[in-house]
Amino acid sequence: MVAGIIGATGYAGAELTRLLSGHPKTDRLILSSVSFEGEKIENIYPNFLGRISLPLLKAEDVIAGSDVVFSALPHAVGEPFALSCMEKKIHFIDLSADFRFDDDEDTYNAWYGKNYRFPDLHKKSIYGLPEMNRQMIKDEASKGSVIIGNPGCYPTGATLGILPVMSSSVYDSSYPIIVDSVSGTSGGGREPSRSFHYSECADSVAPYKVASHRHSPEISRNIAVISKRNGTESPKVIFTPHLAPMNRGILSTIYIPLSQNCRVTPDKIEEKTNEFQKLYEDFYKDEPFVRVLPKGVYAATNRVRQSNYCDICVQIDINGTTLIVATAIDNMVKGAAGQAIQNMNILFGFDETLGLNAIPMLF
Amino acid sequence: MVAGIIGATGYAGAELTRLLSGHPKTDRLILSSVSFEGEKIENIYPNFLGRISLPLLKAEDVIAGSDVVFSALPHAVGEPFALSCMEKKIHFIDLSADFRFDDDEDTYNAWYGKNYRFPDLHKKSIYGLPEMNRQMIKDEASKGSVIIGNPGCYPTGATLGILPVMSSSVYDSSYPIIVDSVSGTSGGGREPSRSFHYSECADSVAPYKVASHRHSPEISRNIAVISKRNGTESPKVIFTPHLAPMNRGILSTIYIPLSQNCRVTPDKIEEKTNEFQKLYEDFYKDEPFVRVLPKGVYAATNRVRQSNYCDICVQIDINGTTLIVATAIDNMVKGAAGQAIQNMNILFGFDETLGLNAIPMLF
Amino acid sequence: MVAGIIGATGYAGAELTRLLSGHPKTDRLILSSVSFEGEKIENIYPNFLGRISLPLLKAEDVIAGSDVVFSALPHAVGEPFALSCMEKKIHFIDLSADFRFDDDEDTYNAWYGKNYRFPDLHKKSIYGLPEMNRQMIKDEASKGSVIIGNPGCYPTGATLGILPVMSSSVYDSSYPIIVDSVSGTSGGGREPSRSFHYSECADSVAPYKVASHRHSPEISRNIAVISKRNGTESPKVIFTPHLAPMNRGILSTIYIPLSQNCRVTPDKIEEKTNEFQKLYEDFYKDEPFVRVLPKGVYAATNRVRQSNYCDICVQIDINGTTLIVATAIDNMVKGAAGQAIQNMNILFGFDETLGLNAIPMLF
Amino acid sequence: MVAGIIGATGYAGAELTRLLSGHPKTDRLILSSVSFEGEKIENIYPNFLGRISLPLLKAEDVIAGSDVVFSALPHAVGEPFALSCMEKKIHFIDLSADFRFDDDEDTYNAWYGKNYRFPDLHKKSIYGLPEMNRQMIKDEASKGSVIIGNPGCYPTGATLGILPVMSSSVYDSSYPIIVDSVSGTSGGGREPSRSFHYSECADSVAPYKVASHRHSPEISRNIAVISKRNGTESPKVIFTPHLAPMNRGILSTIYIPLSQNCRVTPDKIEEKTNEFQKLYEDFYKDEPFVRVLPKGVYAATNRVRQSNYCDICVQIDINGTTLIVATAIDNMVKGAAGQAIQNMNILFGFDETLGLNAIPMLF
């Protein structure tokens, strides 16, 4: 099988290149880059020397020669390529935000400042969080070519932490769920800027885009969709991103207010924590990439480094009113390229873990 | 004036030594150390070579020769020295938790597993957060020698972020305030351990002691005291500490649920944010060490590095229901040694900023 | 094939476990640990959860059940296990220094302070730097079981940088070769200590064990052996290790004095640099794990991260008298576990790259 | 006294601003910036908020109002301002390379690609390394206004490590001195670029500009000048810079070949090391900012952080042929702004340590 990557020289594109190079079903890769067209990928990423040597072509060349296309372009430029793929009847997996909001153009427009160029494409695209939409992806793939809106990095870690708990008897939708996340720097991409200049972000932690990050509506939408499926009321979500001095990883600490009948007195906190531990373990027992950690082990970004895992730990707070969930992902893998490949595996009916079997490196 | 430091070789003790060496009113320092008695401080901290050369004596020698005593000992061992200081009628500033809970021995016992050895001492000790208790410190100092329970690092950043908002018309006490904090490694002290082993904590972020950190009851108590003073009901507090790969600094992101009459529709968020911006600016306008940042500037730990500042920024969330406050402190200065010196300055009637005038180093 | 790892819970042992888990020829692993006997490896390294679940047994159990044994024990304790393996006629690959000095017990004793317990074992052991001793390893393996002394991390990077140049017409043996190396922290192992305490080693670079590091005699010995093979005089070596705030990697900058006839005037520096570029490229053209970088690309530890590569760049200095070579390795892979597996592959006649095909992660 | 800073918004300019704000003799600062003219410095550096509030003016305004002018401009643009200062008869301290080469326009041109615009200015400028040229600075200041070429960061650490040893009986000038240096990222300045993009330089060490860094000729010139003063022959110098993931600091490891009569057999290495220890201690005994560390303590960049110190340690190598010297400086202080202030203190006859009394922060 030939896999194509449009926008291969950004960090997500390069990570796709690295991971797909080891995927047993992709015999060949075709890459494109606007910035570096005509050069070779290993000159942009000398870490690839001796292993990957591929020319950087035009997006059109990628589509023409591929059996599946990944787009790692910035927002608002990839729709025409999605259209071409649909016409050519091959799957299109988009790592930008363009296909994350289905046909909700208003939300997309409100947060990304653009309208859909081809609204019809968005009617059949699927939000590619497998733990949430796996069956839908499979069903659509059985009918023909599919556009996948690959989830944002923060929404992946946040949604996986909240998914199991969305049932009316457990949470209190009258108060917002709070998602407090800390990201490494690779999420900021390859382009140098003051915010990611070593001397200004090393040895420091700070929030950014408070109450204004574009992943807010994506998390809220996910929660709303899940609530609706479960026939429960959807809570509001408050999301605050922070930047920490690490290369990879997102740690999300999530505060979920419990419904009255679920709240406990201090002496029952351990018992209630155990209940939620079991709820999470059961919920994710068949998921290949979600690890509900044993009690006493906390989610940490270095325990998922380079892997497609989302690690989760749960704990009732000392007041007995709130479930505290922490999730850790590698933002470049489960938060971007790895999840895109997981989606490819589902679309093609491959074993979902193909090409994603790297064991996390602690350091 | 002679200042004494008991337990000078831990990180807080060494930071006291460094800062007091530059204090214009302390002509001389006397240091003690249990672990390194008989050695010299500059051999333990070669960064002091050529600037500070002092023998490490016994705690008794420190008390005998000093006009004020700082204790940077671990918890539960400093009470006898506090007693000696009271008998000698000199101020005792304790950086451990021993005197942070006034006469509430139950809470201290519940979280620190010890009883008070000299309960009477705790009846007159003062919790030394100047922005909360300055007048009390002054009043007691005018009557004689005082024991100061210097605040914990996390409670300092958390309390300063919440203080201005504790009035019934603003917050909703029926739901907990959430304090999500990220600390640098120096808070873990000088003793090597797996948690602070470079290869295991570098390039990673993780929560720790979720729903079980000893600073939880201290933050809760502070909120309760302030609420009581304001005649309002006290909200519960949920506190989650995280470790990030940086040497110094604590960034606390605080979520304060607004009362019904304070909540706003999305179109009024900016207006409401401006109101709180002004509320915070007014509240802290005379505080020498609290900087309410201009709108658009976020609190960041590298902007307060090596200084006694607490930087604060505020923002209403996108749902209009919650005030998001972020505070940044240097955990070794405002979170420990600097605040202790600020307390000394208050006790002696000095200008509160004496010896604490370092301008933050961005990098 | 069953691979055994004695001392599996140190960093080198854990890295062996991680890498061998993905090796296509090892169907099963057996692990031992003195410190954690009876526990399971995934509890010591939670990053392995869901992927590797193995009990920690006794060393004897490892030897009894394995077809090849890796020892990641500290120095001076592994000889009896080597003996057992020889008796059982299985290969023994030792990551400690015990078998790095062949039968030169004096040097071993001078630097490690121990005598050989079983001197005969050292007569047939082989120093396992494949680029230097591949044929010898193959030859001995064809005769029976072999003991491999897996090279030290610094000597690996240093020797590979010097190997191609050891011919009398090129270097000047009257002056020492200087090897100036910078290592990440994982080389210091898993045991917490002041030197690797985050707050004391982060954001800092310093030399350590100047003129006293145990890898000095190993580098010198390698140079002497190669010189002798080439019939040239052996230069002295000066080696200085430094610690830098990074998890993995060793960058070695090597200064090789050129012989009189090889020195050039400033106008010929580029030309001479090109000659050495070609000399290095030719020398390593068939090596699967050495990458002589294209001109203008410098060796950097993040370009070899998690891989078994040694990257090399060369340049004549501005005076025309010295060849400057820089090499970069991942100290845990090519500098330890990866190289050990490379040796296993050679011993068993496997493709040398089996299980070692990870593409370097830039970040 | 009014101090002026031209180019105040780069890192060196901001560090000058920070340090001069605490200088007891500078009552007022006047700042200029081309990039941010019309703005205020505290908006560019919010860490200054509440402490430094100054408008960014034109360079001409700075010169008109100041009693001494510091220029932190890039190379090749500051000469006209130097000329203005000379005409106004005030001292001009230049942190760029423009006045580091005295009247040796050829070397400046060869490495910086520019000619001198006002060659006469360079005839009376002084290279401002106080430990090398203090008397010259004093003498010239006694005659009138002076232009100081403040040394480069690498040359400062390198020259201070070599200075004491430049006497014919000790070193062997037939072989080059090797200076292998590792720098933090702040040396790269404030402008974002790929090389200093967090994700690409964190967790990695690499050489750069091998045999081509502009500080090479400056180090060589210093060695030549000192040799000439001592009537000895000047050795060549090989200099290799590296980048390490730390904010501040330069660690230079220097290899000085010993003359035949100075070389020792292995049994005399400790004795010879002690001799050099004493030689260095004696040489620097009156220097306020050079600390020859006690035996057994190595130079480390975190032990000089934020201070104007240069720490030095010495050791004879295991072959007895070479002196290994390691020096550590804070590249922003002794390597830039601090040394500039030290020069100001000398020019005005102030105590040389005024405004430079910060005690190093270990972390």
Short mmCIF file of N, CA and C in Angstrom, two decimals, chain C residues 92-133:
data_model
loop_
_atom_site.label_atom_id
_atom_site.label_comp_id
_atom_site.label_asym_id
_atom_site.label_seq_id
_atom_site.Cartn_x
_atom_site.Cartn_y
_atom_site.Cartn_z
N PHE C 92 27.40 -15.13 26.55
CA PHE C 92 27.22 -14.22 27.68
C PHE C 92 27.69 -12.82 27.25
N ILE C 93 26.77 -11.88 27.25
CA ILE C 93 27.10 -10.51 26.83
C ILE C 93 27.03 -9.60 28.05
N ASP C 94 28.21 -9.12 28.44
CA ASP C 94 28.32 -8.40 29.70
C ASP C 94 28.41 -6.90 29.46
N LEU C 95 27.47 -6.15 30.05
CA LEU C 95 27.48 -4.69 29.87
C LEU C 95 28.34 -3.97 30.91
N SER C 96 28.87 -4.71 31.88
CA SER C 96 29.78 -4.09 32.84
C SER C 96 31.19 -4.02 32.25
N ALA C 97 32.13 -3.50 33.02
CA ALA C 97 33.50 -3.35 32.51
C ALA C 97 34.32 -4.64 32.66
N ASP C 98 33.73 -5.67 33.28
CA ASP C 98 34.55 -6.83 33.67
C ASP C 98 35.27 -7.51 32.52
N PHE C 99 34.67 -7.51 31.36
CA PHE C 99 35.31 -8.23 30.25
C PHE C 99 35.76 -7.29 29.12
N ARG C 100 36.00 -6.04 29.49
CA ARG C 100 36.42 -5.09 28.46
C ARG C 100 37.94 -5.05 28.27
N PHE C 101 38.66 -5.66 29.21
CA PHE C 101 40.12 -5.50 29.16
C PHE C 101 40.84 -6.81 28.84
N ASP C 102 40.11 -7.77 28.27
CA ASP C 102 40.70 -9.05 27.91
C ASP C 102 41.50 -9.59 29.11
N ASP C 103 42.71 -10.01 28.84
CA ASP C 103 43.48 -10.58 29.96
C ASP C 103 44.38 -9.55 30.63
N ASP C 104 44.14 -8.29 30.37
CA ASP C 104 44.97 -7.25 31.01
C ASP C 104 44.43 -6.94 32.41
N GLU C 105 44.68 -7.88 33.29
CA GLU C 105 44.15 -7.75 34.65
C GLU C 105 44.73 -6.54 35.38
N ASP C 106 45.96 -6.19 35.03
CA ASP C 106 46.59 -5.07 35.72
C ASP C 106 45.80 -3.77 35.51
N THR C 107 45.46 -3.51 34.26
CA THR C 107 44.70 -2.29 33.99
C THR C 107 43.34 -2.33 34.69
N TYR C 108 42.68 -3.49 34.55
CA TYR C 108 41.38 -3.62 35.22
C TYR C 108 41.52 -3.37 36.71
N ASN C 109 42.51 -3.97 37.29
CA ASN C 109 42.73 -3.82 38.73
C ASN C 109 43.06 -2.37 39.09
N ALA C 110 43.89 -1.73 38.26
CA ALA C 110 44.31 -0.36 38.57
C ALA C 110 43.12 0.61 38.57
N TRP C 111 42.17 0.35 37.71
CA TRP C 111 41.06 1.30 37.58
C TRP C 111 39.78 0.85 38.28
N TYR C 112 39.63 -0.46 38.47
CA TYR C 112 38.40 -0.94 39.10
C TYR C 112 38.64 -1.54 40.48
N GLY C 113 39.90 -1.65 40.84
CA GLY C 113 40.23 -2.07 42.20
C GLY C 113 39.87 -3.51 42.53
N LYS C 114 39.81 -4.37 41.53
CA LYS C 114 39.46 -5.78 41.76
C LYS C 114 40.37 -6.66 40.91
N ASN C 115 40.56 -7.87 41.37
CA ASN C 115 41.23 -8.86 40.54
C ASN C 115 40.19 -9.70 39.82
N TYR C 116 40.65 -10.40 38.80
CA TYR C 116 39.76 -11.34 38.12
C TYR C 116 39.55 -12.55 39.02
N ARG C 117 38.32 -13.00 39.13
CA ARG C 117 38.09 -14.23 39.90
C ARG C 117 38.39 -15.45 39.06
N PHE C 118 38.03 -15.39 37.80
CA PHE C 118 38.27 -16.52 36.89
C PHE C 118 39.07 -16.02 35.68
N PRO C 119 40.40 -15.90 35.85
CA PRO C 119 41.22 -15.30 34.80
C PRO C 119 41.08 -16.00 33.45
N ASP C 120 40.83 -17.28 33.46
CA ASP C 120 40.72 -17.98 32.18
C ASP C 120 39.60 -17.44 31.29
N LEU C 121 38.52 -17.03 31.94
CA LEU C 121 37.39 -16.50 31.18
C LEU C 121 37.82 -15.30 30.33
N HIS C 122 38.75 -14.53 30.85
CA HIS C 122 39.14 -13.28 30.19
C HIS C 122 40.08 -13.52 29.01
N LYS C 123 40.60 -14.74 28.92
CA LYS C 123 41.49 -15.04 27.79
C LYS C 123 40.71 -15.20 26.50
N LYS C 124 39.46 -15.60 26.63
CA LYS C 124 38.71 -15.80 25.40
C LYS C 124 37.54 -14.82 25.21
N SER C 125 37.40 -13.91 26.15
CA SER C 125 36.34 -12.91 25.96
C SER C 125 36.74 -11.94 24.85
N ILE C 126 35.73 -11.30 24.25
CA ILE C 126 36.00 -10.37 23.16
C ILE C 126 35.39 -9.01 23.46
N TYR C 127 36.15 -7.99 23.16
CA TYR C 127 35.65 -6.63 23.32
C TYR C 127 34.66 -6.35 22.20
N GLY C 128 33.43 -6.10 22.58
CA GLY C 128 32.35 -6.12 21.60
C GLY C 128 32.05 -4.82 20.89
N LEU C 129 33.05 -4.19 20.31
CA LEU C 129 32.78 -3.04 19.44
C LEU C 129 32.79 -3.59 18.02
N PRO C 130 31.62 -3.82 17.42
CA PRO C 130 31.55 -4.52 16.14
C PRO C 130 32.40 -3.88 15.05
N GLU C 131 32.41 -2.54 15.01
CA GLU C 131 33.15 -1.86 13.95
C GLU C 131 34.65 -2.13 14.07
N MET C 132 35.07 -2.60 15.21
CA MET C 132 36.51 -2.85 15.45
C MET C 132 36.79 -4.36 15.45
N ASN C 133 35.86 -5.13 15.99
CA ASN C 133 36.14 -6.55 16.23
C ASN C 133 35.10 -7.51 15.65
#
